Amino acid sequence: MSSSLPTLFILAIAVALGFVGWFTTPKGPNQTLIRTSVLLTLACCYLMWTVTYLAQVHPLESPKRAAMEE
Amino acid sequence: MGDEYSTLFRSEQMSLVQLIVPTEVAHDTIAELGELGNVQFKDLNPDVNPFQRSFVGEVRRIDEMARRVRFFANEIEKEKDLIPIRPLYDSAPLVTVGPRAAQTIDELDVKLAEHEARMSQMNKSYKDLSDRLKELIEARHVLRETAVFFDRAAARETEVRPSLDDSSAPLLQHDDREHQYSAAGDVQLDLEFVAGTIDRTRLSTFERVLWRMLRGNLYMNYIDIQEPFVDPETGVETRKNVFIIFAHGDMLLSRIRKVASSMGATIYPIDANADKRADSMREVTARLEDLQIVLYNTGTNRRTELMTIAESLASWQDVVAKEKLIYETLNLLNYDVRRKTLIAEGWCPTRDIAQIQLALRHATEESGTNVPPILHELRTNRTPPTYIRTNKFTEGFQTIMDAYGIATYQEVNPGLYAVITFPFLFAVMFGDIGHGFIIFFAALLMIMFEKKLAKADQGEIFGTFFFGRYIILLMGVFSMYTGFLYNDIFSKTTHFFHSGWTWPEQHGNGTITAASNGHTYPFGLDPAWHGAENGLLFTNSYKMKMSIVLGVIHMTFAVCLQVPNHIRFNRLSDIYANFIPQMIFLQSIFGYLVVCIIYKWTIDWSKASTQPPSLLNMLIGMVLSPGSVDPDSQLYRGQATVQVILLLMAAVCVPWLLITKPYLQYKEMQKTHGQGYIGLGADEGPRTAEDVTLEGEEEGNGRAIVEANDEEHEQHDFSEVVVHQVIHTIEFCLGCVSHTASYLRLWALSLAHAQLSEVLWDMTIANVLGMTGLIGLVAKAVVGVLWLTMTIGILCIMEGLSAFLHALRLHWVEANSKHYEAGGYSFAPLSFARLNEKQ
């Protein structure tokens, strides 16, 4: 059965990726930029995906369409 | 954040430095600093007017040289097809620093003056010759055209009865008349006339004036000159006519001449005698030929001269512009005649001081002296300029934020976050894999041919797109991601995973409803919704809720960015006077809404005992009738209590925001007064000077501190603080509501984009897909091209621009108003590199 739990699972992965990104960013003039970008990208992409996923877990509507005439 | 490297997070730390430069090395020092480009000089003689400054003579001289160089550039510009200007990177560098600098400049000055004299001489003679040529050509036309009249007149000579009366002849002398009569036969036809040329547009006026003047007694002939006369300087074409007016009597003739000259006509002396006319025709033609040869030679010489100039024009322009900048900067410095030094003050990034020291030493070595300029830092409490180092990637994003306002010194810079949030919010409105790929690909092309394109002249519109190429690249990437989530590719759909819906077997013509099969489509929108009758109903609700969620989170993030500012500027009280109440207010209403949205999604309403509530009604009910929730449509148990508590929390925040800050200010003021300090710098509190500071002042560093006093200090009046805080509170609380609503533009634009691309597909390609055979093939090709053009023109460019503007607004208004003070002024260093950009 569908459940909302995968969002938490993916969240854990996103957070882990965030940590990896934070610590693997090479030192240099662009360190802050890269770290910020990685974290924000993960956050944005995760949010968008979660919202899309959650909206479909327990749908209130079912898709309808006119039957094709054969 | 390490302080090792400069970041986009805050603007650079700046220092006010003082330079003491011996006069001998002043020029070279400034030149070196200009190459380096990171010192902004302050005007140390603000009271001295521009004509009394120390280096006025030099500036004038350079201006004169600049004028000459501009003159050459203009001359070359007129014939740019023939004369190539050798680019700067190809020319031999003209060294204007070091011991021989003065001589180089002198030589250049002399050379420019010589060239100019030669140029203007040539221009003058060229112009004279051209004018003469024009006159001769006109004369030739007049001769040629009037010949026609005369020929006609000559042919009819027999018909013409010459005037019987000599105007002075007595009426009664019949003999004389007889005599005259017989003589008339062999005397040439005595015609008196005026001939010349006139502008065709004036011809009718001319004729009318003459008609009036001669009381209708006008015999005028005119003929169009076929070829236009082109003014060699302006390139304007004028068309002229040859006219000839026959009249009788000296008086009339002179009056006609007067009218003609006042109308701008040119009159040419033409002889009535045919032989003489032929002679002058021959003469004019001969002179024309000569003149044309001379003119050609002059033109060639002029072009050769321009070629020589064009060889080194770029380097002259460069040198002159640099020298001008150097002397203008030197004028800003304080000239100490007695000690033969110049004193400069200016801002520079603190981390570049070592580099500047190195440049100073280099300048000393270059100029061959051994008195180095001395640099030391000054203490000041003036606000330094804002300097954010960008690279070609971040430049565009930073420009977006700078267009809203230059960050206050050392304030958190939203440009850093805009690097991701801007393309992301854009993509939410623009989500489509296909369209995303088109703009991604366009940006990729611009980046791949970056170097070539940067050199070429781009024009204003393409230049803007080129400047934002990295923004467009990220916008494309994110649009592809959101396109996957919306499951849209050119309004079609992809089907990678197992759909969560199963369509039943078809029976009859009714509507069929898909049944859930227990799966959830793992990435993006289920393809079953595509083409479903109620597809819009679902995406509508989904996108609206998503825009609320993203909006509230974006605003929360923006409010959080206050905290580093409060800490950095040591306004810890602002954390609990501003940040915390704002956060509680935002979260207790809109944060709660987001939680409810997510909670509602996680509930399986088919198994729940209650009906799914409408969240919009819930939010309205929460504010309008707190404490009462219809148990049939409640989201969770105890909802009424929770909502009352949240509402109370929000309500408390308003007076909290309103009162705390003014109160703290008031107490601070009381404290200051209590210690016996009045007025002066009430906002800074009592001045607790450390020993080091005082010592510095004693040693002569006091200068900057004294000066700082004449900078305008905003008097932070108590009433001003109150008014400011009231406005701030009202703005924030109302802003929370209107800004949340404002994020709904994400929903509206993304729906509009999807619908528009679907309509485009349906109206073009969908119509020709069914066609077969040759016609079908042709139709497909034609419609395909049409579809692609409109996809790029309307969906990618126009829709893209609109989504760009909305993303811009969300950043400027909705996010920046939460934390960004933007009260700084930007760092404008003396830099030769910027000079080239301007050109």
Short mmCIF file of C-alpha atoms in Angstrom, two decimals, chain B residues 229-625:
data_model
loop_
_atom_site.label_atom_id
_atom_site.label_comp_id
_atom_site.label_asym_id
_atom_site.label_seq_id
_atom_site.Cartn_x
_atom_site.Cartn_y
_atom_site.Cartn_z
CA PHE B 229 23.66 66.11 -55.43
CA VAL B 230 25.12 64.35 -52.40
CA ASP B 231 26.63 66.40 -49.65
CA PRO B 232 29.98 64.68 -48.97
CA GLU B 233 29.86 65.51 -45.22
CA THR B 234 26.33 64.74 -44.21
CA GLY B 235 25.44 62.34 -47.02
CA VAL B 236 22.14 64.13 -47.57
CA GLU B 237 20.79 64.03 -51.11
CA THR B 238 19.39 67.20 -52.62
CA ARG B 239 17.65 67.33 -55.94
CA LYS B 240 17.87 70.48 -57.98
CA ASN B 241 16.32 72.06 -60.99
CA VAL B 242 17.76 74.26 -63.66
CA PHE B 243 15.66 77.32 -64.29
CA ILE B 244 15.80 80.09 -66.76
CA ILE B 245 13.69 83.20 -66.55
CA PHE B 246 13.24 85.57 -69.42
CA ALA B 247 12.51 89.13 -68.64
CA HIS B 248 13.02 92.52 -69.97
CA GLY B 249 14.69 95.46 -68.40
CA ASP B 250 17.58 95.83 -65.96
CA MET B 251 15.30 96.62 -63.07
CA LEU B 252 13.31 93.46 -63.41
CA LEU B 253 16.40 91.36 -63.94
CA SER B 254 18.08 92.64 -60.83
CA ARG B 255 14.92 92.08 -58.83
CA ILE B 256 14.70 88.53 -60.11
CA ARG B 257 18.32 88.00 -59.15
CA LYS B 258 17.64 89.28 -55.67
CA VAL B 259 14.66 86.99 -55.20
CA ALA B 260 16.65 84.07 -56.54
CA SER B 261 19.55 84.59 -54.16
CA SER B 262 17.19 85.03 -51.20
CA MET B 263 15.60 81.69 -52.08
CA GLY B 264 18.97 79.98 -52.05
CA ALA B 265 19.27 79.61 -55.78
CA THR B 266 22.64 79.78 -57.47
CA ILE B 267 22.82 81.97 -60.55
CA TYR B 268 25.28 81.23 -63.32
CA PRO B 269 26.27 83.76 -65.95
CA ILE B 270 25.28 82.37 -69.28
CA ASP B 271 25.89 84.10 -72.51
CA ALA B 272 23.12 84.42 -75.01
CA ASN B 273 25.60 83.84 -77.78
CA ALA B 274 25.68 80.21 -78.83
CA ASP B 275 29.41 80.22 -79.64
CA LYS B 276 30.32 81.68 -76.32
CA ARG B 277 28.12 79.14 -74.64
CA ALA B 278 29.90 76.33 -76.43
CA ASP B 279 33.23 77.84 -75.36
CA SER B 280 32.27 78.01 -71.74
CA MET B 281 30.87 74.49 -71.91
CA ARG B 282 34.23 73.29 -73.13
CA GLU B 283 36.02 75.23 -70.46
CA VAL B 284 33.79 73.93 -67.69
CA THR B 285 34.26 70.34 -68.83
CA ALA B 286 38.04 70.73 -68.92
CA ARG B 287 38.13 72.26 -65.47
CA LEU B 288 35.87 69.53 -64.16
CA GLU B 289 38.26 66.87 -65.35
CA ASP B 290 41.24 68.60 -63.76
CA LEU B 291 39.42 69.09 -60.53
CA GLN B 292 38.32 65.49 -60.39
CA ILE B 293 41.92 64.33 -60.66
CA VAL B 294 43.04 66.72 -57.94
CA LEU B 295 40.18 65.68 -55.74
CA TYR B 296 40.97 62.03 -56.21
CA ASN B 297 44.58 62.62 -55.26
CA THR B 298 43.61 64.58 -52.19
CA GLY B 299 41.25 61.80 -51.16
CA THR B 300 43.96 59.19 -51.55
CA ASN B 301 46.42 61.22 -49.52
CA ARG B 302 43.85 61.73 -46.82
CA ARG B 303 43.13 58.03 -46.70
CA THR B 304 46.82 57.18 -46.46
CA GLU B 305 47.15 59.58 -43.56
CA LEU B 306 44.14 58.03 -41.85
CA MET B 307 45.63 54.58 -42.37
CA THR B 308 48.79 55.66 -40.58
CA ILE B 309 46.70 57.06 -37.76
CA ALA B 310 44.54 53.96 -37.53
CA GLU B 311 47.67 51.86 -36.99
CA SER B 312 48.24 53.35 -33.56
CA LEU B 313 44.89 54.94 -32.75
CA ALA B 314 43.87 52.22 -30.30
CA SER B 315 47.00 52.58 -28.22
CA TRP B 316 46.69 56.37 -28.23
CA GLN B 317 43.11 56.13 -27.05
CA ASP B 318 44.20 53.79 -24.32
CA VAL B 319 47.09 55.97 -23.17
CA VAL B 320 45.10 59.18 -23.25
CA ALA B 321 42.20 57.69 -21.30
CA LYS B 322 44.56 56.28 -18.70
CA GLU B 323 46.53 59.49 -18.35
CA LYS B 324 43.35 61.46 -17.95
CA LEU B 325 42.19 59.15 -15.20
CA ILE B 326 45.57 59.38 -13.49
CA TYR B 327 45.62 63.16 -13.44
CA GLU B 328 42.03 63.38 -12.35
CA THR B 329 42.88 61.09 -9.48
CA LEU B 330 45.97 63.11 -8.64
CA ASN B 331 43.70 66.14 -8.38
CA LEU B 332 41.84 64.41 -5.60
CA LEU B 333 44.99 64.18 -3.51
CA ASN B 334 46.19 66.66 -0.99
CA TYR B 335 49.25 68.46 -2.36
CA ASP B 336 51.71 69.41 0.28
CA VAL B 337 54.06 71.83 -1.50
CA ARG B 338 56.41 72.32 1.38
CA ARG B 339 57.19 68.69 1.91
CA LYS B 340 56.94 67.78 -1.74
CA THR B 341 54.57 64.94 -1.12
CA LEU B 342 51.05 64.09 -2.01
CA ILE B 343 48.70 62.68 0.55
CA ALA B 344 46.02 60.29 -0.62
CA GLU B 345 43.22 58.68 1.30
CA GLY B 346 40.99 55.96 0.04
CA TRP B 347 39.14 52.75 0.65
CA CYS B 348 40.59 49.39 -0.21
CA PRO B 349 39.70 45.82 0.68
CA THR B 350 41.60 44.91 3.85
CA ARG B 351 42.80 41.64 2.40
CA ASP B 352 44.40 43.45 -0.56
CA ILE B 353 46.61 45.75 1.45
CA ALA B 354 49.64 43.49 1.04
CA GLN B 355 49.08 43.45 -2.70
CA ILE B 356 48.87 47.24 -2.73
CA GLN B 357 52.11 47.51 -0.77
CA LEU B 358 53.75 45.35 -3.40
CA ALA B 359 52.40 47.55 -6.16
CA LEU B 360 53.75 50.63 -4.42
CA ARG B 361 57.21 49.12 -4.19
CA HIS B 362 57.03 48.13 -7.83
CA ALA B 363 56.08 51.68 -8.79
CA THR B 364 59.10 53.02 -6.93
CA GLU B 365 61.44 50.67 -8.73
CA GLU B 366 59.87 51.49 -12.08
CA SER B 367 60.33 55.19 -11.68
CA GLY B 368 63.93 54.74 -10.65
CA THR B 369 63.81 56.65 -7.39
CA ASN B 370 64.39 55.31 -3.95
CA VAL B 371 61.73 57.14 -1.97
CA PRO B 372 58.88 54.70 -1.62
CA PRO B 373 55.29 55.78 -0.95
CA ILE B 374 54.15 55.05 2.57
CA LEU B 375 50.85 53.35 3.29
CA HIS B 376 49.15 53.12 6.63
CA GLU B 377 45.70 52.30 7.81
CA LEU B 378 43.48 54.90 9.39
CA ARG B 379 40.86 54.37 11.97
CA THR B 380 37.47 55.70 11.08
CA ASN B 381 33.84 55.31 11.92
CA ARG B 382 32.63 56.18 8.49
CA THR B 383 30.71 53.53 6.62
CA PRO B 384 32.94 51.90 4.05
CA PRO B 385 31.68 51.13 0.57
CA THR B 386 30.21 47.75 -0.28
CA TYR B 387 32.44 45.56 -2.38
CA ILE B 388 31.33 42.08 -3.33
CA ARG B 389 33.80 40.14 -5.42
CA THR B 390 32.09 38.27 -8.20
CA ASN B 391 33.27 36.04 -10.99
CA LYS B 392 31.72 35.53 -14.38
CA PHE B 393 29.34 32.95 -12.92
CA THR B 394 28.05 34.94 -9.98
CA GLU B 395 28.17 38.35 -11.67
CA GLY B 396 24.70 38.03 -13.20
CA PHE B 397 23.03 36.92 -9.99
CA GLN B 398 24.69 39.71 -8.04
CA THR B 399 23.55 42.25 -10.61
CA ILE B 400 19.96 41.14 -10.03
CA MET B 401 20.30 41.95 -6.35
CA ASP B 402 22.30 45.15 -6.92
CA ALA B 403 19.52 46.37 -9.16
CA TYR B 404 17.27 46.27 -6.09
CA GLY B 405 19.81 48.01 -3.91
CA ILE B 406 23.45 47.88 -2.94
CA ALA B 407 23.88 45.85 0.23
CA THR B 408 24.73 47.69 3.41
CA TYR B 409 28.40 47.23 4.33
CA GLN B 410 28.99 43.66 5.54
CA GLU B 411 25.32 42.77 5.38
CA VAL B 412 24.21 39.27 4.40
CA ASN B 413 24.08 39.36 0.64
CA PRO B 414 20.98 37.74 -0.87
CA GLY B 415 22.88 37.38 -4.16
CA LEU B 416 24.54 34.26 -2.76
CA TYR B 417 21.19 32.50 -2.28
CA ALA B 418 19.69 33.86 -5.47
CA VAL B 419 22.19 31.69 -7.36
CA ILE B 420 19.90 28.73 -6.67
CA THR B 421 16.59 30.12 -5.49
CA PHE B 422 16.19 32.40 -8.47
CA PRO B 423 16.47 29.73 -11.18
CA PHE B 424 14.41 27.39 -9.01
CA LEU B 425 11.45 29.73 -8.57
CA PHE B 426 11.70 30.51 -12.26
CA ALA B 427 11.57 26.81 -13.04
CA VAL B 428 8.50 26.25 -10.88
CA MET B 429 6.68 28.57 -13.27
CA PHE B 430 8.39 27.27 -16.39
CA GLY B 431 8.40 23.52 -15.75
CA ASP B 432 8.70 21.64 -19.02
CA ILE B 433 11.49 19.30 -20.01
CA GLY B 434 11.44 20.40 -23.63
CA HIS B 435 11.36 24.14 -23.03
CA GLY B 436 13.88 23.77 -20.25
CA PHE B 437 16.19 21.94 -22.61
CA ILE B 438 15.88 24.64 -25.26
CA ILE B 439 16.96 27.43 -22.94
CA PHE B 440 19.60 25.21 -21.35
CA PHE B 441 21.01 24.48 -24.77
CA ALA B 442 20.93 28.14 -25.80
CA ALA B 443 22.82 29.11 -22.66
CA LEU B 444 25.26 26.26 -23.19
CA LEU B 445 26.05 27.53 -26.68
CA MET B 446 26.64 31.02 -25.35
CA ILE B 447 28.98 29.66 -22.72
CA MET B 448 30.88 27.46 -25.15
CA PHE B 449 31.53 30.36 -27.50
CA GLU B 450 31.95 32.76 -24.62
CA LYS B 451 35.33 34.12 -25.66
CA LYS B 452 34.39 34.68 -29.26
CA LEU B 453 31.07 36.28 -28.37
CA ALA B 454 32.55 38.50 -25.69
CA LYS B 455 34.85 40.13 -28.23
CA ALA B 456 32.16 40.67 -30.83
CA ASP B 457 29.81 43.60 -30.70
CA GLN B 458 26.60 42.07 -29.43
CA GLY B 459 23.94 44.72 -29.57
CA GLU B 460 21.78 45.63 -26.65
CA ILE B 461 19.26 42.80 -26.67
CA PHE B 462 21.62 39.92 -27.29
CA GLY B 463 24.13 41.54 -24.93
CA THR B 464 21.61 41.31 -22.10
CA PHE B 465 20.98 37.62 -22.74
CA PHE B 466 24.71 37.00 -23.04
CA PHE B 467 25.35 38.73 -19.73
CA GLY B 468 22.81 36.45 -18.05
CA ARG B 469 24.03 33.26 -19.71
CA TYR B 470 24.82 31.45 -16.46
CA ILE B 471 21.45 32.43 -15.00
CA ILE B 472 19.79 31.06 -18.12
CA LEU B 473 21.84 27.87 -17.86
CA LEU B 474 20.65 27.19 -14.33
CA MET B 475 17.12 28.20 -15.22
CA GLY B 476 17.22 25.59 -17.97
CA VAL B 477 18.56 22.88 -15.68
CA PHE B 478 15.96 23.52 -13.01
CA SER B 479 13.19 23.78 -15.60
CA MET B 480 14.08 20.31 -16.81
CA TYR B 481 13.87 19.02 -13.23
CA THR B 482 10.50 20.65 -12.58
CA GLY B 483 9.42 19.47 -16.03
CA PHE B 484 10.06 15.91 -14.91
CA LEU B 485 8.02 16.52 -11.80
CA TYR B 486 5.15 18.08 -13.75
CA ASN B 487 5.64 15.27 -16.27
CA ASP B 488 5.52 17.68 -19.17
CA ILE B 489 7.61 17.55 -22.29
CA PHE B 490 6.27 19.97 -24.91
CA SER B 491 2.88 19.37 -23.24
CA LYS B 492 3.21 15.62 -23.78
CA THR B 493 3.97 13.18 -21.01
CA THR B 494 6.62 10.64 -20.14
CA HIS B 495 5.93 7.25 -18.65
CA PHE B 496 8.99 5.80 -16.93
CA PHE B 497 7.53 4.12 -13.88
CA HIS B 498 4.59 2.01 -12.94
CA SER B 499 1.46 4.17 -12.94
CA GLY B 500 -0.65 4.26 -9.78
CA TRP B 501 -3.89 4.08 -11.75
CA THR B 502 -5.45 1.29 -13.74
CA TRP B 503 -8.02 2.07 -16.41
CA PRO B 504 -10.93 -0.35 -16.45
CA GLU B 505 -12.05 -2.24 -19.55
CA GLN B 506 -14.08 -0.02 -21.76
CA HIS B 507 -17.82 -0.52 -21.85
CA GLY B 508 -19.93 1.72 -24.00
CA ASN B 509 -19.52 5.40 -24.38
CA GLY B 510 -19.65 6.68 -20.82
CA THR B 511 -16.88 8.19 -18.76
CA ILE B 512 -14.46 5.77 -17.22
CA THR B 513 -12.73 6.30 -13.93
CA ALA B 514 -9.33 4.85 -13.18
CA ALA B 515 -8.96 2.79 -10.06
CA SER B 516 -6.05 3.20 -7.71
CA ASN B 517 -3.85 0.12 -7.73
CA GLY B 518 -1.98 0.95 -4.58
CA HIS B 519 1.15 2.33 -6.20
CA THR B 520 2.25 5.90 -6.04
CA TYR B 521 4.06 7.20 -9.09
CA PRO B 522 7.53 7.60 -7.61
CA PHE B 523 8.83 10.61 -9.49
CA GLY B 524 6.54 13.38 -10.63
CA LEU B 525 2.96 13.52 -11.70
CA ASP B 526 1.25 10.26 -12.63
CA PRO B 527 0.93 10.02 -16.41
CA ALA B 528 -2.66 8.84 -15.92
CA TRP B 529 -3.61 12.45 -15.21
CA HIS B 530 -2.45 13.46 -18.63
CA GLY B 531 -5.45 13.81 -20.87
CA ALA B 532 -7.83 13.02 -18.04
CA GLU B 533 -10.95 15.14 -17.96
CA ASN B 534 -10.34 16.18 -14.41
CA GLY B 535 -6.58 16.51 -14.86
CA LEU B 536 -6.75 20.27 -14.43
CA LEU B 537 -8.70 19.85 -11.20
CA PHE B 538 -5.90 17.79 -9.77
CA THR B 539 -2.95 19.88 -11.00
CA ASN B 540 -4.77 22.99 -9.86
CA SER B 541 -4.98 21.83 -6.28
CA TYR B 542 -1.49 20.36 -6.37
CA LYS B 543 0.21 23.46 -7.78
CA MET B 544 -1.66 25.85 -5.54
CA LYS B 545 -0.68 23.97 -2.41
CA MET B 546 2.86 23.62 -3.64
CA SER B 547 3.20 27.33 -4.21
CA ILE B 548 2.00 28.03 -0.68
CA VAL B 549 4.46 25.51 0.74
CA LEU B 550 7.39 26.88 -1.27
CA GLY B 551 6.39 30.46 -0.52
CA VAL B 552 6.16 30.08 3.21
CA ILE B 553 9.45 28.21 3.32
CA HIS B 554 11.15 30.84 1.17
CA MET B 555 9.88 33.61 3.42
CA THR B 556 10.91 31.73 6.55
CA PHE B 557 14.38 31.39 5.08
CA ALA B 558 14.46 35.11 4.33
CA VAL B 559 13.41 36.01 7.88
CA CYS B 560 16.17 33.75 9.21
CA LEU B 561 18.76 35.71 7.24
CA GLN B 562 18.19 38.57 9.68
CA VAL B 563 19.99 36.68 12.38
CA PRO B 564 23.55 36.83 10.96
CA ASN B 565 23.03 40.56 10.43
CA HIS B 566 21.91 41.13 13.99
CA ILE B 567 24.89 39.19 15.27
CA ARG B 568 27.37 40.88 12.96
CA PHE B 569 26.22 44.39 13.76
CA ASN B 570 25.98 43.63 17.45
CA ARG B 571 22.27 44.29 17.67
CA LEU B 572 21.52 41.25 19.78
CA SER B 573 18.38 42.89 21.14
CA ASP B 574 16.97 42.83 17.64
CA ILE B 575 16.92 39.06 17.75
CA TYR B 576 14.23 39.00 20.37
CA ALA B 577 12.71 42.37 19.51
CA ASN B 578 12.35 41.64 15.81
CA PHE B 579 13.34 38.21 14.66
CA ILE B 580 11.57 36.01 17.21
CA PRO B 581 8.16 37.74 17.14
CA GLN B 582 8.25 37.88 13.35
CA MET B 583 9.07 34.21 13.17
CA ILE B 584 6.29 33.26 15.59
CA PHE B 585 3.79 35.40 13.73
CA LEU B 586 4.67 33.90 10.38
CA GLN B 587 4.77 30.32 11.61
CA SER B 588 1.67 30.36 13.79
CA ILE B 589 -0.52 31.27 10.86
CA PHE B 590 1.17 30.34 7.62
CA GLY B 591 3.56 27.76 8.96
CA TYR B 592 0.52 26.10 10.47
CA LEU B 593 -1.20 26.17 7.10
CA VAL B 594 1.77 24.40 5.52
CA VAL B 595 1.77 21.76 8.24
CA CYS B 596 -1.95 21.24 7.67
CA ILE B 597 -1.45 20.89 3.93
CA ILE B 598 1.17 18.22 4.43
CA TYR B 599 -0.80 16.50 7.17
CA LYS B 600 -3.90 16.39 5.04
CA TRP B 601 -1.95 14.68 2.28
CA THR B 602 -0.65 11.97 4.57
CA ILE B 603 -4.11 10.93 5.75
CA ASP B 604 -5.98 8.23 3.88
CA TRP B 605 -9.38 9.91 3.78
CA SER B 606 -11.13 6.87 2.35
CA LYS B 607 -10.64 5.15 5.68
CA ALA B 608 -11.05 8.17 7.94
CA SER B 609 -14.22 8.81 9.88
CA THR B 610 -14.53 12.43 8.83
CA GLN B 611 -14.70 14.21 5.52
CA PRO B 612 -11.55 15.88 4.23
CA PRO B 613 -11.78 19.52 5.30
CA SER B 614 -11.23 22.45 2.99
CA LEU B 615 -8.02 24.06 4.18
CA LEU B 616 -8.94 27.47 2.88
CA ASN B 617 -12.16 27.50 4.90
CA MET B 618 -10.22 26.19 7.85
CA LEU B 619 -7.79 29.12 7.71
CA ILE B 620 -10.60 31.64 7.33
CA GLY B 621 -12.52 30.02 10.18
CA MET B 622 -9.41 30.05 12.34
CA VAL B 623 -9.21 33.83 12.15
CA LEU B 624 -12.88 34.77 11.97
CA SER B 625 -14.43 32.34 14.44
#
